[in-house]
mmCIF file of C-alpha atoms and ligand atoms in Angstrom:
data_model
loop_
_atom_site.group_PDB
_atom_site.id
_atom_site.type_symbol
_atom_site.label_atom_id
_atom_site.label_comp_id
_atom_site.label_asym_id
_atom_site.label_seq_id
_atom_site.Cartn_x
_atom_site.Cartn_y
_atom_site.Cartn_z
ATOM 1 C CA UNK A 1 75.385 190.752 81.853
ATOM 2 C CA UNK A 2 76.378 194.076 80.318
ATOM 3 C CA UNK A 3 75.901 195.705 83.713
ATOM 4 C CA UNK A 4 78.078 193.007 85.262
ATOM 5 C CA UNK A 5 80.904 193.699 82.824
ATOM 6 C CA UNK A 6 80.716 197.479 83.076
ATOM 7 C CA UNK A 7 80.896 197.171 86.864
ATOM 8 C CA UNK A 8 84.215 195.394 86.328
ATOM 9 C CA UNK A 9 85.421 198.325 84.243
ATOM 10 C CA UNK A 10 85.051 196.248 81.070
ATOM 11 C CA UNK A 11 83.293 197.192 77.858
ATOM 12 C CA UNK A 12 79.618 196.205 77.583
ATOM 13 C CA UNK A 13 80.279 194.150 74.427
ATOM 14 C CA UNK A 14 82.039 191.535 76.572
ATOM 15 C CA UNK A 15 78.532 190.327 77.347
ATOM 16 C CA UNK A 16 77.842 189.384 73.748
ATOM 17 C CA UNK A 17 81.259 187.750 73.478
ATOM 18 C CA UNK A 18 80.527 185.611 76.514
ATOM 19 C CA UNK A 19 77.053 184.708 75.237
ATOM 20 C CA UNK A 20 78.557 183.593 71.943
ATOM 21 C CA UNK A 21 81.140 181.396 73.635
ATOM 22 C CA UNK A 22 78.557 179.703 75.780
ATOM 23 C CA UNK A 23 75.481 179.498 73.606
ATOM 24 C CA UNK A 24 76.835 179.419 70.047
ATOM 25 C CA UNK A 25 80.106 177.571 70.527
ATOM 26 C CA UNK A 26 79.181 175.496 73.564
ATOM 27 C CA UNK A 27 82.297 176.490 75.485
ATOM 28 C CA UNK A 28 82.018 176.473 79.280
ATOM 29 C CA UNK A 29 85.698 176.726 80.191
ATOM 30 C CA UNK A 30 86.644 180.380 80.719
ATOM 31 C CA UNK A 31 90.259 179.675 79.832
ATOM 32 C CA UNK A 32 89.257 178.697 76.308
ATOM 33 C CA UNK A 33 87.549 182.074 75.727
ATOM 34 C CA UNK A 34 90.521 183.594 73.989
ATOM 35 C CA UNK A 35 89.091 186.991 73.124
ATOM 36 C CA UNK A 36 88.556 187.799 76.796
ATOM 37 C CA UNK A 37 91.679 189.142 78.505
ATOM 38 C CA UNK A 38 93.580 186.950 80.924
ATOM 39 C CA UNK A 39 92.704 189.102 83.925
ATOM 40 C CA UNK A 40 89.022 189.040 83.041
ATOM 41 C CA UNK A 41 89.065 185.257 82.629
ATOM 42 C CA UNK A 42 90.621 184.866 86.035
ATOM 43 C CA UNK A 43 88.011 187.192 87.521
ATOM 44 C CA UNK A 44 85.194 185.204 85.910
ATOM 45 C CA UNK A 45 86.609 181.891 87.148
ATOM 46 C CA UNK A 46 86.863 183.240 90.650
ATOM 47 C CA UNK A 47 83.480 184.914 90.939
ATOM 48 C CA UNK A 48 81.115 183.067 88.612
ATOM 49 C CA UNK A 49 80.477 179.572 87.399
ATOM 50 C CA UNK A 50 78.825 177.941 84.438
ATOM 51 C CA UNK A 51 76.825 175.058 85.837
ATOM 52 C CA UNK A 52 74.988 172.388 83.893
ATOM 53 C CA UNK A 53 72.569 169.646 84.795
ATOM 54 C CA UNK A 54 73.893 166.127 84.379
ATOM 55 C CA UNK A 55 72.334 163.675 81.945
ATOM 56 C CA UNK A 56 71.087 160.774 84.031
ATOM 57 C CA UNK A 57 69.512 158.891 81.211
ATOM 58 C CA UNK A 58 69.315 159.337 77.437
ATOM 59 C CA UNK A 59 66.841 157.479 75.258
ATOM 60 C CA UNK A 60 66.474 157.126 71.525
ATOM 61 C CA UNK A 61 63.123 156.285 69.984
ATOM 62 C CA UNK A 62 62.746 154.216 66.817
ATOM 63 C CA UNK A 63 61.300 157.305 65.128
ATOM 64 C CA UNK A 64 64.361 159.447 65.915
ATOM 65 C CA UNK A 65 62.873 161.192 68.943
ATOM 66 C CA UNK A 66 65.373 161.625 71.772
ATOM 67 C CA UNK A 67 64.696 162.114 75.440
ATOM 68 C CA UNK A 68 67.043 163.223 78.177
ATOM 69 C CA UNK A 69 66.470 162.944 81.884
ATOM 70 C CA UNK A 70 68.427 165.782 83.461
ATOM 71 C CA UNK A 71 69.497 165.807 87.058
ATOM 72 C CA UNK A 72 69.521 169.189 88.788
ATOM 73 C CA UNK A 73 71.937 170.095 91.584
ATOM 74 C CA UNK A 74 69.262 169.650 94.297
ATOM 75 C CA UNK A 75 68.528 166.075 93.249
ATOM 76 C CA UNK A 76 65.374 166.833 91.279
ATOM 77 C CA UNK A 77 65.218 166.022 87.617
ATOM 78 C CA UNK A 78 63.268 167.007 84.531
ATOM 79 C CA UNK A 79 62.838 165.683 81.021
ATOM 80 C CA UNK A 80 63.560 167.279 77.645
ATOM 81 C CA UNK A 81 62.545 165.812 74.293
ATOM 82 C CA UNK A 82 63.886 166.424 70.776
ATOM 83 C CA UNK A 83 61.548 165.653 67.889
ATOM 84 C CA UNK A 84 63.123 165.626 64.421
ATOM 85 C CA UNK A 85 60.990 166.201 61.332
ATOM 86 C CA UNK A 86 61.887 166.650 57.680
ATOM 87 C CA UNK A 87 61.898 170.432 57.737
ATOM 88 C CA UNK A 88 62.593 171.205 61.367
ATOM 89 C CA UNK A 89 63.814 169.980 64.718
ATOM 90 C CA UNK A 90 61.654 170.772 67.716
ATOM 91 C CA UNK A 91 62.860 170.746 71.288
ATOM 92 C CA UNK A 92 60.204 170.305 73.948
ATOM 93 C CA UNK A 93 61.404 171.774 77.229
ATOM 94 C CA UNK A 94 60.201 171.771 80.825
ATOM 95 C CA UNK A 95 59.581 174.842 82.968
ATOM 96 C CA UNK A 96 58.896 173.347 86.408
ATOM 97 C CA UNK A 97 59.699 170.226 88.407
ATOM 98 C CA UNK A 98 56.257 168.633 88.464
ATOM 99 C CA UNK A 99 53.126 170.728 88.063
ATOM 100 C CA UNK A 100 50.465 172.134 90.383
ATOM 101 C CA UNK A 101 47.540 172.182 87.980
ATOM 102 C CA UNK A 102 46.425 168.592 88.343
ATOM 103 C CA UNK A 103 44.911 168.020 84.887
ATOM 104 C CA UNK A 104 43.243 164.636 85.114
ATOM 105 C CA UNK A 105 44.771 163.169 81.921
ATOM 106 C CA UNK A 106 48.402 164.223 82.468
ATOM 107 C CA UNK A 107 51.055 162.060 84.084
ATOM 108 C CA UNK A 108 53.187 165.013 85.196
ATOM 109 C CA UNK A 109 50.236 165.981 87.411
ATOM 110 C CA UNK A 110 50.662 162.735 89.332
ATOM 111 C CA UNK A 111 53.904 163.862 90.875
ATOM 112 C CA UNK A 112 52.508 167.128 92.192
ATOM 113 C CA UNK A 113 54.427 170.370 92.185
ATOM 114 C CA UNK A 114 57.950 170.573 93.455
ATOM 115 C CA UNK A 115 59.530 173.837 92.308
ATOM 116 C CA UNK A 116 60.143 176.317 89.514
ATOM 117 C CA UNK A 117 63.160 175.873 87.272
ATOM 118 C CA UNK A 118 65.604 178.777 87.180
ATOM 119 C CA UNK A 119 66.178 180.604 83.894
ATOM 120 C CA UNK A 120 69.521 178.811 83.718
ATOM 121 C CA UNK A 121 67.928 175.404 84.172
ATOM 122 C CA UNK A 122 65.454 176.192 81.407
ATOM 123 C CA UNK A 123 68.017 177.418 78.879
ATOM 124 C CA UNK A 124 70.428 174.615 79.763
ATOM 125 C CA UNK A 125 67.951 172.146 78.256
ATOM 126 C CA UNK A 126 68.546 173.828 74.896
ATOM 127 C CA UNK A 127 72.285 173.942 75.527
ATOM 128 C CA UNK A 128 72.466 170.244 76.358
ATOM 129 C CA UNK A 129 70.388 169.239 73.340
ATOM 130 C CA UNK A 130 72.776 171.205 71.127
ATOM 131 C CA UNK A 131 75.793 169.567 72.705
ATOM 132 C CA UNK A 132 74.344 166.069 72.495
ATOM 133 C CA UNK A 133 73.607 166.530 68.818
ATOM 134 C CA UNK A 134 76.969 168.182 68.070
ATOM 135 C CA UNK A 135 75.186 171.306 66.879
ATOM 136 C CA UNK A 136 77.469 173.955 68.391
ATOM 137 C CA UNK A 137 79.446 175.975 65.877
ATOM 138 C CA UNK A 138 77.504 174.485 62.957
ATOM 139 C CA UNK A 139 76.094 176.595 60.148
ATOM 140 C CA UNK A 140 72.824 174.700 60.146
ATOM 141 C CA UNK A 141 70.617 174.763 63.225
ATOM 142 C CA UNK A 142 69.590 171.377 64.592
ATOM 143 C CA UNK A 143 67.018 172.790 67.006
ATOM 144 C CA UNK A 144 64.965 175.115 64.806
ATOM 145 C CA UNK A 145 61.907 175.349 67.063
ATOM 146 C CA UNK A 146 61.309 175.304 70.785
ATOM 147 C CA UNK A 147 58.040 174.439 72.489
ATOM 148 C CA UNK A 148 57.404 174.908 76.188
ATOM 149 C CA UNK A 149 55.298 171.798 76.326
ATOM 150 C CA UNK A 150 57.304 169.683 78.702
ATOM 151 C CA UNK A 151 56.726 169.421 82.418
ATOM 152 C CA UNK A 152 55.106 172.280 84.270
ATOM 153 C CA UNK A 153 52.981 175.340 83.628
ATOM 154 C CA UNK A 154 55.298 177.959 82.119
ATOM 155 C CA UNK A 155 53.117 180.948 83.018
ATOM 156 C CA UNK A 156 53.352 180.017 86.701
ATOM 157 C CA UNK A 157 57.124 180.487 86.390
ATOM 158 C CA UNK A 158 56.780 183.680 84.420
ATOM 159 C CA UNK A 159 59.954 185.628 85.182
ATOM 160 C CA UNK A 160 62.379 182.748 84.716
ATOM 161 C CA UNK A 161 60.600 181.542 81.581
ATOM 162 C CA UNK A 162 60.735 185.001 80.001
ATOM 163 C CA UNK A 163 64.443 185.335 80.844
ATOM 164 C CA UNK A 164 65.083 182.032 79.093
ATOM 165 C CA UNK A 165 62.885 183.001 76.123
ATOM 166 C CA UNK A 166 64.901 186.205 75.683
ATOM 167 C CA UNK A 167 68.106 184.157 75.492
ATOM 168 C CA UNK A 168 66.532 181.881 72.895
ATOM 169 C CA UNK A 169 65.689 184.935 70.782
ATOM 170 C CA UNK A 170 68.967 186.787 71.421
ATOM 171 C CA UNK A 171 71.117 187.033 68.287
ATOM 172 C CA UNK A 172 74.318 186.431 70.234
ATOM 173 C CA UNK A 173 72.819 183.275 71.743
ATOM 174 C CA UNK A 174 70.331 181.078 69.828
ATOM 175 C CA UNK A 175 68.731 183.698 67.535
ATOM 176 C CA UNK A 176 65.345 181.984 67.202
ATOM 177 C CA UNK A 177 62.490 184.154 65.997
ATOM 178 C CA UNK A 178 59.447 184.476 68.234
ATOM 179 C CA UNK A 179 57.393 182.593 65.675
ATOM 180 C CA UNK A 180 59.564 179.526 66.230
ATOM 181 C CA UNK A 181 59.026 179.509 69.965
ATOM 182 C CA UNK A 182 55.688 178.300 71.317
ATOM 183 C CA UNK A 183 54.601 178.605 74.913
ATOM 184 C CA UNK A 184 51.790 176.270 75.892
ATOM 185 C CA UNK A 185 49.532 177.143 78.812
ATOM 186 C CA UNK A 186 46.624 175.468 80.541
ATOM 187 C CA UNK A 187 44.952 178.892 80.489
ATOM 188 C CA UNK A 188 46.353 181.257 83.089
ATOM 189 C CA UNK A 189 44.582 184.431 81.987
ATOM 190 C CA UNK A 190 46.706 187.098 83.743
ATOM 191 C CA UNK A 191 49.867 185.343 82.533
ATOM 192 C CA UNK A 192 48.624 185.415 78.929
ATOM 193 C CA UNK A 193 48.121 189.175 79.176
ATOM 194 C CA UNK A 194 51.540 189.713 80.714
ATOM 195 C CA UNK A 195 53.187 187.585 78.056
ATOM 196 C CA UNK A 196 51.541 189.669 75.334
ATOM 197 C CA UNK A 197 53.121 192.769 76.814
ATOM 198 C CA UNK A 198 56.545 191.394 77.667
ATOM 199 C CA UNK A 199 57.482 188.659 75.209
ATOM 200 C CA UNK A 200 54.823 187.731 72.675
ATOM 201 C CA UNK A 201 56.053 184.386 71.411
ATOM 202 C CA UNK A 202 53.560 182.025 69.734
ATOM 203 C CA UNK A 203 50.864 180.889 72.105
ATOM 204 C CA UNK A 204 49.270 177.468 72.445
ATOM 205 C CA UNK A 205 46.350 176.934 74.797
ATOM 206 C CA UNK A 206 45.388 173.557 76.216
ATOM 207 C CA UNK A 207 41.646 173.782 75.751
ATOM 208 C CA UNK A 208 40.553 170.119 75.697
ATOM 209 C CA UNK A 209 36.841 170.819 76.190
ATOM 210 C CA UNK A 210 34.288 173.181 74.648
ATOM 211 C CA UNK A 211 32.215 173.833 77.789
ATOM 212 C CA UNK A 212 32.987 174.762 81.384
ATOM 213 C CA UNK A 213 31.323 171.764 82.966
ATOM 214 C CA UNK A 214 33.604 169.337 81.142
ATOM 215 C CA UNK A 215 36.694 171.552 81.214
ATOM 216 C CA UNK A 216 36.388 171.963 84.992
ATOM 217 C CA UNK A 217 36.879 168.204 85.237
ATOM 218 C CA UNK A 218 39.778 167.918 82.789
ATOM 219 C CA UNK A 219 41.665 171.141 83.558
ATOM 220 C CA UNK A 220 40.742 172.230 87.114
ATOM 221 C CA UNK A 221 42.319 175.660 86.481
ATOM 222 C CA UNK A 222 39.162 176.324 84.465
ATOM 223 C CA UNK A 223 37.255 176.919 87.699
ATOM 224 C CA UNK A 224 39.399 179.987 88.238
ATOM 225 C CA UNK A 225 39.582 181.162 84.614
ATOM 226 C CA UNK A 226 36.525 179.847 82.774
ATOM 227 C CA UNK A 227 36.355 179.481 79.011
ATOM 228 C CA UNK A 228 34.794 182.903 78.326
ATOM 229 C CA UNK A 229 37.617 184.725 80.086
ATOM 230 C CA UNK A 230 40.211 182.478 78.488
ATOM 231 C CA UNK A 231 38.884 183.097 74.971
ATOM 232 C CA UNK A 232 38.803 186.847 75.620
ATOM 233 C CA UNK A 233 42.484 186.723 76.670
ATOM 234 C CA UNK A 234 43.315 184.745 73.510
ATOM 235 C CA UNK A 235 41.599 187.372 71.396
ATOM 236 C CA UNK A 236 43.586 190.125 73.094
ATOM 237 C CA UNK A 237 46.790 188.168 72.482
ATOM 238 C CA UNK A 238 46.471 188.315 68.703
ATOM 239 C CA UNK A 239 44.534 191.597 68.404
ATOM 240 C CA UNK A 240 45.904 193.927 65.734
ATOM 241 C CA UNK A 241 48.170 191.226 64.265
ATOM 242 C CA UNK A 242 46.266 189.845 61.306
ATOM 243 C CA UNK A 243 48.535 186.893 60.582
ATOM 244 C CA UNK A 244 48.798 185.553 64.119
ATOM 245 C CA UNK A 245 46.775 182.648 65.408
ATOM 246 C CA UNK A 246 46.371 180.872 68.691
ATOM 247 C CA UNK A 247 46.978 177.125 68.599
ATOM 248 C CA UNK A 248 44.375 175.263 70.622
ATOM 249 C CA UNK A 249 45.430 171.859 71.878
ATOM 250 C CA UNK A 250 42.681 169.308 72.310
ATOM 251 C CA UNK A 251 43.461 165.889 73.746
ATOM 252 C CA UNK A 252 41.161 163.201 72.328
ATOM 253 C CA UNK A 253 39.639 161.136 75.146
ATOM 254 C CA UNK A 254 37.333 158.291 74.110
ATOM 255 C CA UNK A 255 33.723 158.929 75.073
ATOM 256 C CA UNK A 256 34.617 162.053 77.039
ATOM 257 C CA UNK A 257 35.211 165.019 74.708
ATOM 258 C CA UNK A 258 35.414 163.473 71.243
ATOM 259 C CA UNK A 259 31.865 163.400 69.831
ATOM 260 C CA UNK A 260 30.646 165.411 66.810
ATOM 261 C CA UNK A 261 28.553 167.463 69.245
ATOM 262 C CA UNK A 262 31.753 168.552 70.987
ATOM 263 C CA UNK A 263 33.315 169.424 67.636
ATOM 264 C CA UNK A 264 30.386 171.671 66.679
ATOM 265 C CA UNK A 265 30.490 173.329 70.105
ATOM 266 C CA UNK A 266 34.208 173.907 69.651
ATOM 267 C CA UNK A 267 33.609 175.481 66.246
ATOM 268 C CA UNK A 268 31.216 177.997 67.756
ATOM 269 C CA UNK A 269 33.712 178.806 70.476
ATOM 270 C CA UNK A 270 36.501 179.486 68.012
ATOM 271 C CA UNK A 271 34.389 181.604 65.690
ATOM 272 C CA UNK A 272 35.817 184.913 66.744
ATOM 273 C CA UNK A 273 39.391 183.933 67.645
ATOM 274 C CA UNK A 274 41.975 183.473 64.867
ATOM 275 C CA UNK A 275 42.912 179.910 65.610
ATOM 276 C CA UNK A 276 44.218 176.568 64.565
ATOM 277 C CA UNK A 277 43.587 173.312 66.361
ATOM 278 C CA UNK A 278 45.971 170.508 67.254
ATOM 279 C CA UNK A 279 44.154 167.299 68.086
ATOM 280 C CA UNK A 280 46.338 165.166 70.348
ATOM 281 C CA UNK A 281 45.556 161.453 70.624
ATOM 282 C CA UNK A 282 45.618 160.725 74.351
ATOM 283 C CA UNK A 283 48.881 159.078 75.404
ATOM 284 C CA UNK A 284 48.252 156.521 78.088
ATOM 285 C CA UNK A 285 50.268 155.886 81.244
ATOM 286 C CA UNK A 286 49.922 153.470 84.145
ATOM 287 C CA UNK A 287 46.740 154.116 86.095
ATOM 288 C CA UNK A 288 45.352 156.632 83.592
ATOM 289 C CA UNK A 289 41.564 156.926 83.824
ATOM 290 C CA UNK A 290 41.090 157.503 80.068
ATOM 291 C CA UNK A 291 41.540 155.835 76.719
ATOM 292 C CA UNK A 292 42.417 157.467 73.446
ATOM 293 C CA UNK A 293 39.686 158.038 70.873
ATOM 294 C CA UNK A 294 39.819 155.722 67.911
ATOM 295 C CA UNK A 295 41.190 156.991 64.618
ATOM 296 C CA UNK A 296 37.826 157.293 62.928
ATOM 297 C CA UNK A 297 36.388 159.397 65.776
ATOM 298 C CA UNK A 298 39.420 161.671 65.540
ATOM 299 C CA UNK A 299 39.037 161.951 61.754
ATOM 300 C CA UNK A 300 35.336 162.815 62.011
ATOM 301 C CA UNK A 301 36.111 165.432 64.660
ATOM 302 C CA UNK A 302 38.888 166.902 62.531
ATOM 303 C CA UNK A 303 36.752 167.012 59.389
ATOM 304 C CA UNK A 304 33.969 168.906 61.184
ATOM 305 C CA UNK A 305 36.464 171.556 62.262
ATOM 306 C CA UNK A 306 38.020 171.783 58.805
ATOM 307 C CA UNK A 307 34.624 172.072 57.140
ATOM 308 C CA UNK A 308 33.915 174.906 59.580
ATOM 309 C CA UNK A 309 37.005 176.727 58.343
ATOM 310 C CA UNK A 310 39.429 175.938 61.177
ATOM 311 C CA UNK A 311 42.892 174.759 60.245
ATOM 312 C CA UNK A 312 43.154 171.448 62.106
ATOM 313 C CA UNK A 313 45.837 168.792 62.349
ATOM 314 C CA UNK A 314 46.058 165.600 64.327
ATOM 315 C CA UNK A 315 49.371 165.637 66.144
ATOM 316 C CA UNK A 316 51.476 162.625 65.358
ATOM 317 C CA UNK A 317 52.422 160.702 68.447
ATOM 318 C CA UNK A 318 56.195 160.676 68.551
ATOM 319 C CA UNK A 319 58.507 158.830 70.885
ATOM 320 C CA UNK A 320 55.815 156.926 72.750
ATOM 321 C CA UNK A 321 58.032 153.826 72.810
ATOM 322 C CA UNK A 322 60.295 155.740 75.214
ATOM 323 C CA UNK A 323 57.458 157.488 77.119
ATOM 324 C CA UNK A 324 58.416 160.779 75.506
ATOM 325 C CA UNK A 325 54.985 161.653 74.121
ATOM 326 C CA UNK A 326 52.743 164.508 75.311
ATOM 327 C CA UNK A 327 51.746 164.134 78.928
ATOM 328 C CA UNK A 328 54.121 161.263 79.626
ATOM 329 C CA UNK A 329 57.044 163.242 81.011
ATOM 330 C CA UNK A 330 57.636 162.558 84.653
ATOM 331 C CA UNK A 331 61.279 162.935 85.567
ATOM 332 C CA UNK A 332 62.254 161.978 89.073
ATOM 333 C CA UNK A 333 61.844 164.206 92.038
ATOM 334 C CA UNK A 334 61.694 164.554 95.747
ATOM 335 C CA UNK A 335 58.036 164.058 96.472
ATOM 336 C CA UNK A 336 57.198 166.585 99.160
ATOM 337 C CA UNK A 337 53.495 165.954 98.724
ATOM 338 C CA UNK A 338 53.663 162.163 98.478
ATOM 339 C CA UNK A 339 50.937 162.505 95.910
ATOM 340 C CA UNK A 340 52.264 159.711 93.691
ATOM 341 C CA UNK A 341 52.040 157.245 96.558
ATOM 342 C CA UNK A 342 48.500 158.349 97.359
ATOM 343 C CA UNK A 343 47.630 157.974 93.674
ATOM 344 C CA UNK A 344 49.053 154.447 93.554
ATOM 345 C CA UNK A 345 47.073 153.544 96.633
ATOM 346 C CA UNK A 346 43.937 154.969 95.060
ATOM 347 C CA UNK A 347 44.436 152.917 91.939
ATOM 348 C CA UNK A 348 44.774 149.775 94.057
ATOM 349 C CA UNK A 349 41.891 150.689 96.330
ATOM 350 C CA UNK A 350 39.677 153.226 94.622
ATOM 351 C CA UNK A 351 37.298 153.837 97.556
ATOM 352 C CA UNK A 352 37.352 157.491 98.627
HETATM 353 N N1 SAH B 1 51.065 173.249 81.363
HETATM 354 C C1 SAH B 1 51.146 173.572 79.957
HETATM 355 C C2 SAH B 1 52.327 172.902 79.336
HETATM 356 C C3 SAH B 1 52.190 171.398 79.196
HETATM 357 S S1 SAH B 1 52.138 171.155 77.508
HETATM 358 C C4 SAH B 1 49.841 173.242 79.275
HETATM 359 O O1 SAH B 1 48.955 172.711 79.944
HETATM 360 O O2 SAH B 1 49.657 173.597 78.129
HETATM 361 C C5 SAH B 1 51.725 169.539 77.341
HETATM 362 C C6 SAH B 1 50.561 169.345 76.414
HETATM 363 O O3 SAH B 1 50.277 167.963 76.412
HETATM 364 C C7 SAH B 1 49.305 170.053 76.926
HETATM 365 O O4 SAH B 1 48.462 170.436 75.868
HETATM 366 C C8 SAH B 1 48.671 168.940 77.707
HETATM 367 O O5 SAH B 1 47.313 169.190 77.933
HETATM 368 C C9 SAH B 1 48.937 167.739 76.818
HETATM 369 N N2 SAH B 1 48.850 166.464 77.527
HETATM 370 C C10 SAH B 1 49.024 166.243 78.839
HETATM 371 N N3 SAH B 1 48.852 164.930 79.122
HETATM 372 C C11 SAH B 1 48.583 164.319 77.956
HETATM 373 C C12 SAH B 1 48.356 162.957 77.594
HETATM 374 N N4 SAH B 1 48.383 161.987 78.493
HETATM 375 N N5 SAH B 1 48.119 162.699 76.300
HETATM 376 C C13 SAH B 1 48.137 163.680 75.382
HETATM 377 N N6 SAH B 1 48.356 164.970 75.657
HETATM 378 C C14 SAH B 1 48.578 165.292 76.935
#
C-alpha cells in the first residue's frame, strides 16, 4: 500500500492512515476519510474499491456464539463464528471455500474443494465481525483472538493467509499479537516450515490419532506426511523458543481413537514436543459415520495425558444449536465436484 501511495506522489504514511480508517474505524467510504486530501480521495474512488461480502444469514446461539454466512461476489459463501468467553472473544475464520483434504469426520469435507479465499476475503471476516458487534472505534477489543479453524486448510492457501495474518498483527489495523492468532493445520509439513520462517503465529495441529494406520483413515493427508515427519516439523516450529507449545487437536470418536491404549500411545508421541492437547468431542452432522465418545471415556483419556505431564483440556462445544461447532461449517457453494450429491447417494445406498 505504501508503494501504491508513493507511486501517486503521496507520502508513504497515507497507507497507515487508510488502514486505520478501514480496519480501526470501519469506514469504507473514501469521502469520509477527512485526513486524505480531496484529490487523493477522488483518485482512490476512481481507481480502487473497498468490497465486502454480504451477510446472507446471521445466527445467534443460546450460549452467545454467533455465526455469519457470508456471500462472496462469485456466489460462493463461507462461514465465520464468534465465540465469547469471560476473558476473551475468539473469532473462528475460514480460509477456503470447501476443503480438499477429505477428513472422514468433517462436514466441510463433504462439499469438496471449491477455491481459495483471497486475502481480502479472509480479513473481511474479521472486519464484518467487528462491524456486527459495533466494535469499531472502541477502546476495548471485542475480538481478542483469531483462530483459523473454520472451513478449509489454511496452509494450502499460504500466501493469502499470510497476507491476512500480517494485517491482523499490523498496529495500524487490528494489532493482535502473534500469540493471539492460531493457525490450525491438518499437517502440511512444508507449509509448517514455511510458516515458521515467514509468520510464526501459534500453531495447532489436527492430530486425531497416535499411529499412522488409524490416522491414514481419519486424515488422509497423513499418507503424504506421516506422523514421524509431522512431529519433526512441530519440533522445528518451536525449537529455540522455550515457552512455545504446539496445540494438538484430537477429536474424540467413540470406539475409534478414544481408548486408554490410544492415550498412552499419544503420550509417547508427545514426549519430545512441547505440547498441549485439546480434546474435541466429535460434533455430529447428517450422515456422519461416527459418534462422540461418552464423557467418562473423554475424562479417562484426559486424565492419562495429564498424569503424563501434558496440559490437556476438553474443548467445550459451543454453538452446536446453530451448527457452528467444530467441523460443522459448510457454507453454500457451487459444487463443481458434485461430491455432496454422491455422498447423499452413498448414505442412501451404501454399496460401493
Ligand atoms: N484444516 C485445518 C483447519 C480446520 S480446523 C485443520 O484440519 O486443522 C477445524 C478443527 O475441527 C480441526 O481440528 C478439525 O479436525 C476439527 N473437526 C473437524 N470436524 C469435526 C467434527 N465433526 N467434530 C469435531 N471436530 C471436528
